[in-house]
Short mmCIF file of C-alpha atoms in Angstrom, two decimals:
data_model
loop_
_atom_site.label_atom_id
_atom_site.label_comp_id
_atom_site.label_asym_id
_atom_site.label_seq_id
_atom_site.Cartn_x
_atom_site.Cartn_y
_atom_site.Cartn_z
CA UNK A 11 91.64 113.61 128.03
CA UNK A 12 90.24 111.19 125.52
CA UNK A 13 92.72 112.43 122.85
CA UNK A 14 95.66 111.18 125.15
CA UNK A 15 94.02 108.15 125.78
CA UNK A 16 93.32 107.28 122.05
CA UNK A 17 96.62 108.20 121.03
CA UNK A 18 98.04 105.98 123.82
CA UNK A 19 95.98 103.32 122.29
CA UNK A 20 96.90 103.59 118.79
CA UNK A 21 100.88 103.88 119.93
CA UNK A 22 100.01 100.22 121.15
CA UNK A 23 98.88 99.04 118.12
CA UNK A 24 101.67 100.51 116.12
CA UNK A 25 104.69 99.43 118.79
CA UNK A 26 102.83 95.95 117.82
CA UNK A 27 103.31 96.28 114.17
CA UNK A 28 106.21 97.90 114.44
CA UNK A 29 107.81 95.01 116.48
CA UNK A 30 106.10 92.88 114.02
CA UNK A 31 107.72 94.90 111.01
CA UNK A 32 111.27 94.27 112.68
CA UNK A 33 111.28 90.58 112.60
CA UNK A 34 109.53 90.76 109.28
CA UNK A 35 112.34 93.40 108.13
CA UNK A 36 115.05 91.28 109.28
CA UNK A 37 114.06 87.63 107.83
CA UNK A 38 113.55 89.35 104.42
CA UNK A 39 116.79 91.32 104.70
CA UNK A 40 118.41 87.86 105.19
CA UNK A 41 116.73 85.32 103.01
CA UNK A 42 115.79 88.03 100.02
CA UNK A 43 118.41 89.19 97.51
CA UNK A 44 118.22 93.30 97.08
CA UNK A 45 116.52 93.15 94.21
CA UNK A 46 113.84 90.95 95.74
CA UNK A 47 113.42 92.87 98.50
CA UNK A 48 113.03 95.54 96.13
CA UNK A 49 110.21 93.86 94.14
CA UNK A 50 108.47 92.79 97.22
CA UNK A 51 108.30 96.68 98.86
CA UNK A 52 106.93 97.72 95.32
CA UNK A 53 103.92 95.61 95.24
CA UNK A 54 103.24 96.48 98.57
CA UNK A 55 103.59 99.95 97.41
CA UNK A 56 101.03 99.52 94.76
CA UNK A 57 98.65 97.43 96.44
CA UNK A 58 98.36 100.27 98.97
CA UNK A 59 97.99 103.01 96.38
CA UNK A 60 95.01 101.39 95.42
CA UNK A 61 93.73 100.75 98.51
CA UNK A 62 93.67 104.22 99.03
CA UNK A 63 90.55 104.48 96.80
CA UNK A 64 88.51 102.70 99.26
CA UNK A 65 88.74 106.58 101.16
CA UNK A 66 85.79 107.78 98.63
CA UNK A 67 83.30 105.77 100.62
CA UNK A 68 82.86 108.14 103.11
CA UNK A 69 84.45 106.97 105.97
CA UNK A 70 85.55 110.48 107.21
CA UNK A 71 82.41 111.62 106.23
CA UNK A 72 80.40 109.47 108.73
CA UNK A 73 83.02 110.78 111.44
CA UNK A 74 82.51 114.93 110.58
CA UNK A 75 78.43 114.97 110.40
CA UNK A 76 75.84 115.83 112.53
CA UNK A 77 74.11 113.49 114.81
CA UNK A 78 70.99 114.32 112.95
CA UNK A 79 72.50 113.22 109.38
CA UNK A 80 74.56 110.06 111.12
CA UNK A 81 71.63 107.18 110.14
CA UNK A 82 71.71 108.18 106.14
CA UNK A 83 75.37 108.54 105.94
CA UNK A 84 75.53 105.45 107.66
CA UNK A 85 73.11 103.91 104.86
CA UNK A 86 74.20 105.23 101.94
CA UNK A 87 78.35 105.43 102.84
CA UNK A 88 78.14 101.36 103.28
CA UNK A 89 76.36 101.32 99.50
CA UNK A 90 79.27 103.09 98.25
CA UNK A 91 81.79 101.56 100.00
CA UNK A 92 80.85 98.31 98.16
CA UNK A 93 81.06 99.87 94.92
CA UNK A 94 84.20 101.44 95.20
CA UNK A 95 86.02 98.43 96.41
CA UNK A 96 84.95 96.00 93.97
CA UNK A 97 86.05 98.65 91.41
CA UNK A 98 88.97 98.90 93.33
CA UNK A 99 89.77 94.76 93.24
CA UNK A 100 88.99 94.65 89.42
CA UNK A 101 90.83 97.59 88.34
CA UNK A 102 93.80 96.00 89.92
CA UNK A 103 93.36 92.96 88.68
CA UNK A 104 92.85 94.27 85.12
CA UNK A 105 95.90 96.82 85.48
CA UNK A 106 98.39 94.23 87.16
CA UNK A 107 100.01 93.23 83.88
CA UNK A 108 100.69 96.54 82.32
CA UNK A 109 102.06 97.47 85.90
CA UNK A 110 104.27 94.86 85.46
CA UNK A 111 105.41 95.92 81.92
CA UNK A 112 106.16 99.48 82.92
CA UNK A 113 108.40 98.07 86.21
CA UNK A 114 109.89 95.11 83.67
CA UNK A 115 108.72 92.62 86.73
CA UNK A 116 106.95 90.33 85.43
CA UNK A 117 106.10 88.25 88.53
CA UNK A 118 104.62 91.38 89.70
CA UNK A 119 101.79 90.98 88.32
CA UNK A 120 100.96 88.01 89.92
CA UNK A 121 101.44 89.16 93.32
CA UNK A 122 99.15 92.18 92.14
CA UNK A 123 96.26 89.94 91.37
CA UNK A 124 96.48 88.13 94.02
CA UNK A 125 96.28 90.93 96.81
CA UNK A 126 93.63 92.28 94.87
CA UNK A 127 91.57 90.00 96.30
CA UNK A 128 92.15 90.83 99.87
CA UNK A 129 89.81 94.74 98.81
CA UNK A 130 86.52 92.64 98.82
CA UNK A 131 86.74 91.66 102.33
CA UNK A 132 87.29 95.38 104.50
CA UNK A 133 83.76 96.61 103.18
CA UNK A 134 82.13 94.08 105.48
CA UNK A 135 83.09 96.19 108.47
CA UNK A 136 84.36 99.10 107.44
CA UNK A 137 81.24 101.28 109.00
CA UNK A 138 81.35 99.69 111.92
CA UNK A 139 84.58 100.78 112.18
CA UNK A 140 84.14 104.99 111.11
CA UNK A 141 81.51 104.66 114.37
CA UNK A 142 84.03 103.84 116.65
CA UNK A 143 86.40 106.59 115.63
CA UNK A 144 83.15 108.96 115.63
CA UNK A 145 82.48 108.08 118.91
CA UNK A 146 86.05 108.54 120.18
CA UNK A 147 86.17 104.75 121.08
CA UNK A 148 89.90 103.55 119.68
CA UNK A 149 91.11 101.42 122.60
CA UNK A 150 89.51 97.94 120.69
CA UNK A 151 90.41 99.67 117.28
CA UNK A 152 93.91 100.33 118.40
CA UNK A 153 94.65 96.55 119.93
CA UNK A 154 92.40 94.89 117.27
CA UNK A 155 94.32 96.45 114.32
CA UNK A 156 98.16 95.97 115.99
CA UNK A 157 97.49 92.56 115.89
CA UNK A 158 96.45 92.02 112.89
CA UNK A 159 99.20 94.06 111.65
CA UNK A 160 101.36 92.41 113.54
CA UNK A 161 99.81 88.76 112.27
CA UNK A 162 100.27 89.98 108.76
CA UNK A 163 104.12 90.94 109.17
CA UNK A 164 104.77 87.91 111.39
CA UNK A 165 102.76 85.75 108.37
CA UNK A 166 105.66 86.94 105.94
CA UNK A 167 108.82 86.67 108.38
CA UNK A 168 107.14 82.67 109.17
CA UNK A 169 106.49 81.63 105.09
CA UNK A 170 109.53 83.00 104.45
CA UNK A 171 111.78 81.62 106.94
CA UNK A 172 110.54 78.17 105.70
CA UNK A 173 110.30 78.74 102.06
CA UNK A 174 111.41 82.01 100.73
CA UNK A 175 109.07 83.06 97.92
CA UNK A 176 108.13 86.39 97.46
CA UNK A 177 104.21 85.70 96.70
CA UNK A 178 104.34 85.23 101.32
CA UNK A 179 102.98 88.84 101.11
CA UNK A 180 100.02 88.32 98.37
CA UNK A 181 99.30 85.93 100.67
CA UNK A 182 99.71 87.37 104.06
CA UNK A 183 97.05 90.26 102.59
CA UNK A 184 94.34 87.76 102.03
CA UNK A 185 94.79 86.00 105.75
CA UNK A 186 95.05 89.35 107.19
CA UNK A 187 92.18 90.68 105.74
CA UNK A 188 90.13 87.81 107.11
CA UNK A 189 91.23 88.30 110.40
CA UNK A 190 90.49 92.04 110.32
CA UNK A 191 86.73 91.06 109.69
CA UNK A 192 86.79 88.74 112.35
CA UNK A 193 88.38 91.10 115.34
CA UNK A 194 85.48 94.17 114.21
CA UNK A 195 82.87 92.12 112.93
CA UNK A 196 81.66 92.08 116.74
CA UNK A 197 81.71 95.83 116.88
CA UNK A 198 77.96 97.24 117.43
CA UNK A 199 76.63 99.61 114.16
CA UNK A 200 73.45 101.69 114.01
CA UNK A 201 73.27 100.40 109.97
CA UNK A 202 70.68 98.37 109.77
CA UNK A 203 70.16 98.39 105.96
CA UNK A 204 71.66 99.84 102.76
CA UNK A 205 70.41 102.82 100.95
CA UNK A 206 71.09 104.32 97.77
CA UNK A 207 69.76 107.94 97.95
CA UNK A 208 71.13 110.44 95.37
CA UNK A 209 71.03 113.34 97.00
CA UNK A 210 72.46 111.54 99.96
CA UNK A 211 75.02 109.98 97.68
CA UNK A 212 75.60 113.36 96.40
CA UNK A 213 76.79 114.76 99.29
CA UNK A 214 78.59 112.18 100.42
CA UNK A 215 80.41 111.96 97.28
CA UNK A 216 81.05 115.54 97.22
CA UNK A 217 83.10 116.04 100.70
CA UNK A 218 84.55 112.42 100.39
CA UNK A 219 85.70 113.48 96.96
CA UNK A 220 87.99 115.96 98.56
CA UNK A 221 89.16 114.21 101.43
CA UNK A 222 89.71 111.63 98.90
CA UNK A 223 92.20 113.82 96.33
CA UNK A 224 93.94 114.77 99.70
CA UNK A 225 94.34 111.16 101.33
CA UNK A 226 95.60 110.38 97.47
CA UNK A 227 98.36 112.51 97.29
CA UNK A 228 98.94 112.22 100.81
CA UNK A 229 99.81 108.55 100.24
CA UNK A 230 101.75 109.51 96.72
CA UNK A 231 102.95 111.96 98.90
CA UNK A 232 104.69 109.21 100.74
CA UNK A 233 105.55 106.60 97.90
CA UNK A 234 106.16 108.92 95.29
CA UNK A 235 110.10 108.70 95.39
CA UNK A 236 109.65 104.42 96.05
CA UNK A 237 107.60 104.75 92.85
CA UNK A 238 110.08 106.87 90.78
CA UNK A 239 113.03 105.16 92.26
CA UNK A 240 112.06 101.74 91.02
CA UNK A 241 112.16 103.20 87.67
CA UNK A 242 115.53 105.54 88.25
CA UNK A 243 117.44 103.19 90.19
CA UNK A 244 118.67 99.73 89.50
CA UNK A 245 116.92 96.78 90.62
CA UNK A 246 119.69 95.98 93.52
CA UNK A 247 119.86 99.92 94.37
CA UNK A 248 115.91 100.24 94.71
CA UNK A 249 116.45 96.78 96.63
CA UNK A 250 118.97 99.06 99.61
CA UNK A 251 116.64 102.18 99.30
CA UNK A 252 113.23 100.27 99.72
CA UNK A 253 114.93 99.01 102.74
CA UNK A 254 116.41 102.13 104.33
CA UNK A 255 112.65 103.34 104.19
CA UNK A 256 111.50 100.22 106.06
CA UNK A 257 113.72 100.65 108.66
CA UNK A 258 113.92 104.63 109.19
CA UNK A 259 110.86 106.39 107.44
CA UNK A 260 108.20 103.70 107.39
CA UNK A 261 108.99 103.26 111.32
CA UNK A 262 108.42 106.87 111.80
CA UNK A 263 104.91 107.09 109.08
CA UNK A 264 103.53 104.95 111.53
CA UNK A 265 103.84 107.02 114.16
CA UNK A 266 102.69 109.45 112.49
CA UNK A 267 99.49 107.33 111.55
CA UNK A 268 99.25 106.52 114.81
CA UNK A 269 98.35 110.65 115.55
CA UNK A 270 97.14 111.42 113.18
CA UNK A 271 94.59 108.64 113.95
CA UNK A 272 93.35 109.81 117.33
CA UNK A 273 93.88 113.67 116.32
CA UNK A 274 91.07 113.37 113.70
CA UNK A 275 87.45 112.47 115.68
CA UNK A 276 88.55 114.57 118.47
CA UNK A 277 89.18 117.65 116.58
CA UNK A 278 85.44 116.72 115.16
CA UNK A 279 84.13 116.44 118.14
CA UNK A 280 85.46 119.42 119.63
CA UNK A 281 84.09 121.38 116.81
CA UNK A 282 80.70 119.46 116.27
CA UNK A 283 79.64 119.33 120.12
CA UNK A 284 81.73 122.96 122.15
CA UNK A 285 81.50 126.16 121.67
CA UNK A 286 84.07 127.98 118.97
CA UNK A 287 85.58 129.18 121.75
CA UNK A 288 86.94 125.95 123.21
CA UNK A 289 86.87 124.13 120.20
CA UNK A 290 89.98 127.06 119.19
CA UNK A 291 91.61 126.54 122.38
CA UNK A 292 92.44 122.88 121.81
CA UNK A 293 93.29 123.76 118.13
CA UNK A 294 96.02 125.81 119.72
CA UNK A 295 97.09 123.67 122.45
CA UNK A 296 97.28 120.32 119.80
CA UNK A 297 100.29 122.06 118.10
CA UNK A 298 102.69 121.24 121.26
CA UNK A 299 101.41 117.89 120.93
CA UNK A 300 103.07 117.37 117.33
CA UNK A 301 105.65 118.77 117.76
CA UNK A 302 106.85 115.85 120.88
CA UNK A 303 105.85 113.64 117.94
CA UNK A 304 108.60 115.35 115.59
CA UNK A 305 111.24 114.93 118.52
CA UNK A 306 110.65 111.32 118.69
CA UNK A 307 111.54 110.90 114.89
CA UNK A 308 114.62 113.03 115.87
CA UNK A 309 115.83 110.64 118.60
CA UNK A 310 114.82 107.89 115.94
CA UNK A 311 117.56 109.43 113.49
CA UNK A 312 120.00 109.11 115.65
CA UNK A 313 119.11 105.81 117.46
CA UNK A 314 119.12 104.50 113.50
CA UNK A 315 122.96 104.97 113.60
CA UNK A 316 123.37 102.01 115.66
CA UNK A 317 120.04 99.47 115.10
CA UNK A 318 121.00 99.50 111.23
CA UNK A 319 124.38 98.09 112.09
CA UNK A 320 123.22 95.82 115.24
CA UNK A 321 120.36 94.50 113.63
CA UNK A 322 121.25 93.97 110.17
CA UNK A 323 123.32 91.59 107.97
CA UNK A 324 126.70 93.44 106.72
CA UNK A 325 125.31 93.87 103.56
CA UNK A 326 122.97 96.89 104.59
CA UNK A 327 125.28 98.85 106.04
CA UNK A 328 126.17 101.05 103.67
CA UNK A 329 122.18 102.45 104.08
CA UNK A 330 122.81 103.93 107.71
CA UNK A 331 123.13 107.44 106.86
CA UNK A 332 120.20 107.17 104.31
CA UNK A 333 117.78 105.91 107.34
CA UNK A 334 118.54 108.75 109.53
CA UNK A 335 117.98 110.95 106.55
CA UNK A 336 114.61 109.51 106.15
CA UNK A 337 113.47 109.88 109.56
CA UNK A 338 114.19 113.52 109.40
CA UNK A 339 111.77 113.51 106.20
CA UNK A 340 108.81 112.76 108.50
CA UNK A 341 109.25 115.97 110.67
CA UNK A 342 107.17 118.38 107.65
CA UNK A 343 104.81 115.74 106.41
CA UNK A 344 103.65 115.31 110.23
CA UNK A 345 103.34 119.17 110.91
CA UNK A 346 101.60 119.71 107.12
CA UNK A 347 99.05 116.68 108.26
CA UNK A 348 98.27 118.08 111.38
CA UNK A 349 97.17 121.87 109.96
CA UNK A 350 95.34 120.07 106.72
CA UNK A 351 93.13 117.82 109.11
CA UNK A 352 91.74 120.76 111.25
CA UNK A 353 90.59 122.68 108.32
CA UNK A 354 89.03 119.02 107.34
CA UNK A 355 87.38 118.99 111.09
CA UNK A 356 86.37 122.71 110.57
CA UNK A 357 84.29 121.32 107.35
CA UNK A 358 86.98 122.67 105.19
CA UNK A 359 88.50 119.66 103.17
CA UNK A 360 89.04 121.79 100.05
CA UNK A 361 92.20 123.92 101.80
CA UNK A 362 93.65 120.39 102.87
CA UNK A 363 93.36 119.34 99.33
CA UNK A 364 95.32 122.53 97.84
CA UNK A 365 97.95 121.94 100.96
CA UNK A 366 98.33 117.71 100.04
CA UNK A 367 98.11 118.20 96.64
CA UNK A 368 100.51 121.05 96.72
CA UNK A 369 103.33 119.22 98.32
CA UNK A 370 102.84 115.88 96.92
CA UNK A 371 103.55 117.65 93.19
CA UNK A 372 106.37 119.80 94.52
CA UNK A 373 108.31 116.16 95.84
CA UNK A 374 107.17 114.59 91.99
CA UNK A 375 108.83 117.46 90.18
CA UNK A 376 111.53 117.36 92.12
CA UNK A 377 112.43 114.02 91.39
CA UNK A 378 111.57 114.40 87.95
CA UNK A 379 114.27 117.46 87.97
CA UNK A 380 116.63 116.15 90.01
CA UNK A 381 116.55 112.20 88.15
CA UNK A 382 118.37 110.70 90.99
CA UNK A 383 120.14 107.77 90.18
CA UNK A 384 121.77 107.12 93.52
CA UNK A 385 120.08 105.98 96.79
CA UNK A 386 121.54 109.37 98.59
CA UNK A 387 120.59 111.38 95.96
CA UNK A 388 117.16 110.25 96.10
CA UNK A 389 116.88 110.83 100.40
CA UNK A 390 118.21 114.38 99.78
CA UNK A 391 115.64 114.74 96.97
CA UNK A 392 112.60 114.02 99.23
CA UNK A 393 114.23 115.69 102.40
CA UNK A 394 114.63 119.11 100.74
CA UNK A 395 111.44 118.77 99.17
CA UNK A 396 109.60 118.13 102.25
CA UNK A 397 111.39 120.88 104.36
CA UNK A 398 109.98 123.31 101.29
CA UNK A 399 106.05 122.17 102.69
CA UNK A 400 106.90 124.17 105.95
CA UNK A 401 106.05 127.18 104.02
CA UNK A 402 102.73 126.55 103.88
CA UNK A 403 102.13 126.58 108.03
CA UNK A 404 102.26 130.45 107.35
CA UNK A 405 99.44 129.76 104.90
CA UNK A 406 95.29 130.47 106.22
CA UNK A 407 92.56 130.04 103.96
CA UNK A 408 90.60 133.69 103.18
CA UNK A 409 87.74 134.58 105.84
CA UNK A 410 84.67 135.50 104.04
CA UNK A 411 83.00 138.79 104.94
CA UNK A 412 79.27 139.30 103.85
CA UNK A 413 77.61 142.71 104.45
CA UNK A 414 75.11 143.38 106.71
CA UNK A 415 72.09 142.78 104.24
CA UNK A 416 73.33 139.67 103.40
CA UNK A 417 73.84 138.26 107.21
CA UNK A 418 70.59 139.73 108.12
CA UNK A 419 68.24 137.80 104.93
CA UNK A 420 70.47 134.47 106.15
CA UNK A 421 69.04 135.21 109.99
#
């Protein structure tokens, strides 16, 4: 099944990063002071909040349409990709130093600008990219992105084990980012030239809009409490959380990213080339799937009981219980993903929208009610506010019924 195989794929690329992340994870745990650490995983945080902005040109866009529409999405989603990101890169630029003010971090904003620059490069190939994914093709994607995942943490864990200075990730961004548009450059493309058509533009905009608001709070969804917690905590507290979430819930996000990944163009697929009938069928049959996903970050809770303390200088100890409490965070936010992106296949990005957007202001109130000021307090926070998003799996969107008049004038 190409699904399997895809997935298999993209679980290489992430066991790459992921092995990559450890050795990275380690040399900062012992050459960075807590509150370094701390200021490091925030910037990162922040860089990738706007990076998330990129998502409005049309990438998942060019992956849903019809075969017949493929050459002007093509066209006009690589014309708006362009835009977007060179907003994107000056926006952060011109935002870094209030950023900075509002965190009282003043170096920051440095590392913001910097990073910034790394946005203008990903437009180059970012098409080529979407086509692969449309076509079901992620065994290159899958390698070709673990490595340079993997070059980007091992960049940080090198720089840093010969001179420890925090701007090693501004400028492991900008070398990765090169050597992402070296690895897909080579990747074949139908574009052949931009285009800007409005009504083209129009609709791409329009169902890239809403994917966009839901990848948006899906990723606020995610660094909502890091956010919040840089303010709530104190700088060496914020320091031990940012790294419990390294080691327990960022291990287990990228499994999930790695799903999530391959689920997406083959639920298109299935609903773009078979018959309703079959295209159902899987819809059913995925849910198994997910849920062997959600027993891995199980086993990952408890395996975090012991690879904390093995792997770890003495110091972060004390943030064992708070990793296996993150992992178990990851169990909802997969499961919520997984029912948001088939109404997104189905041509229904709105309901995914109301589900994301949902959740991801249910987790900021409750941090905003609960004002943790404790690393613990802040795990329990997002646990209890993700196992609230289960709720909405008993949640379908309203079938609409037309009469008989109405269905025959549309015939």
């Amino acid at each position: 099944m190409p699904f399997i195989h895809n997935f298999s794929w993209m679980m290489v690329a992430e066991v790459l990063s992921r092995a990559s992340r450890i050795v990275t994870l380690f040399v900062l745990a012992a050459n960075f002071t807590n509150s370094e650490y701390g200021l490091a995983m925030l910037a990162l945080v922040i860089h990738e909040l706007f990076r998330v902005f990129a998502r409005l040109g049309s990438g998942t866009k060019i992956i849903q349409c019809d075969n017949n529409e493929l050459l002007d999405t093509l066209q006009n989603a690589a014309t708006l990709q362009w835009f977007v990101v060179l907003a994107i890169a000056f926006s952060q630029i011109i935002l870094a130093d209030w950023i900075a003010q509002y965190y009282q971090q003043p170096l920051l904003a440095d590392l913001l600008k910097y990073m910034a620059i790394a946005h203008i490069f990903y437009p180059i190939v970012t098409v080529r990219i979407f086509e692969q994914q449309r076509q079901n093709k992620l065994r290159f994607y899958g390698i070709a992105s673990g490595c340079c995942i993997a070059f980007e943490n091992l960049f940080i864990a090198m720089y840093v084990y010969f001179e420890s200075s925090i701007f090693a990730i501004a400028y492991a961004k900008i070398a990765a980012a090169i050597l992402w548009v070296s690895l897909f450059y080579r990747l074949p493309s139908e574009l052949i030239t931009y285009r800007c058509q409005w009504v083209i533009l129009k609709q791409n905009i329009s169902f890239s809009s809403k994917t966009f608001v839901s990848e948006l709070s899906r990723t606020l969804r995610f660094q909502a409490d890091s956010l919040f917690a840089a303010r709530l905590l104190s700088p060496e507290l914020f320091g031990l959380y940012s790294f419990a979430k390294s080691a327990g819930l960022g291990i287990a996000q990228s499994i999930s990213i790695a799903y999530i990944t391959s689920l997406y163009p083959f639920l298109c697929q299935q609903f773009r080339t078979n018959s309703q009938v079959r295209a159902n069928t899987f819809k059913r049959h995925a849910w198994p799937f997910s849920l062997c996903v959600c027993a891995l970050f199980i086993m990952q809770a408890l395996a975090a009981q012991f690879y904390v303390e093995w792997l770890f200088d003495t110091r972060w100890k004390e943030a064992t219980n708070l990793v296996s409490l993150l992992c178990i965070a990851a169990i909802p936010t997969l499961l919520i993903d997984h029912k948001g992106l088939i109404h997104r296949a189905q041509d229904n990005p709105l309901f995914e929208t109301k589900i994301i957007v949902t959740c991801t202001t249910s987790l900021i109130a409750g941090i905003l009610y609960m004002q943790p000021t404790t690393t613990f307090a802040t795990g329990i926070t997002v646990v209890i506010c993700s196992t609230l998003w289960c709720l909405f799996l008993l949640i379908s969107p309203k079938k609409r019924y037309y009469p008989a008049s109405l269905r025959a004038q549309a015939i």
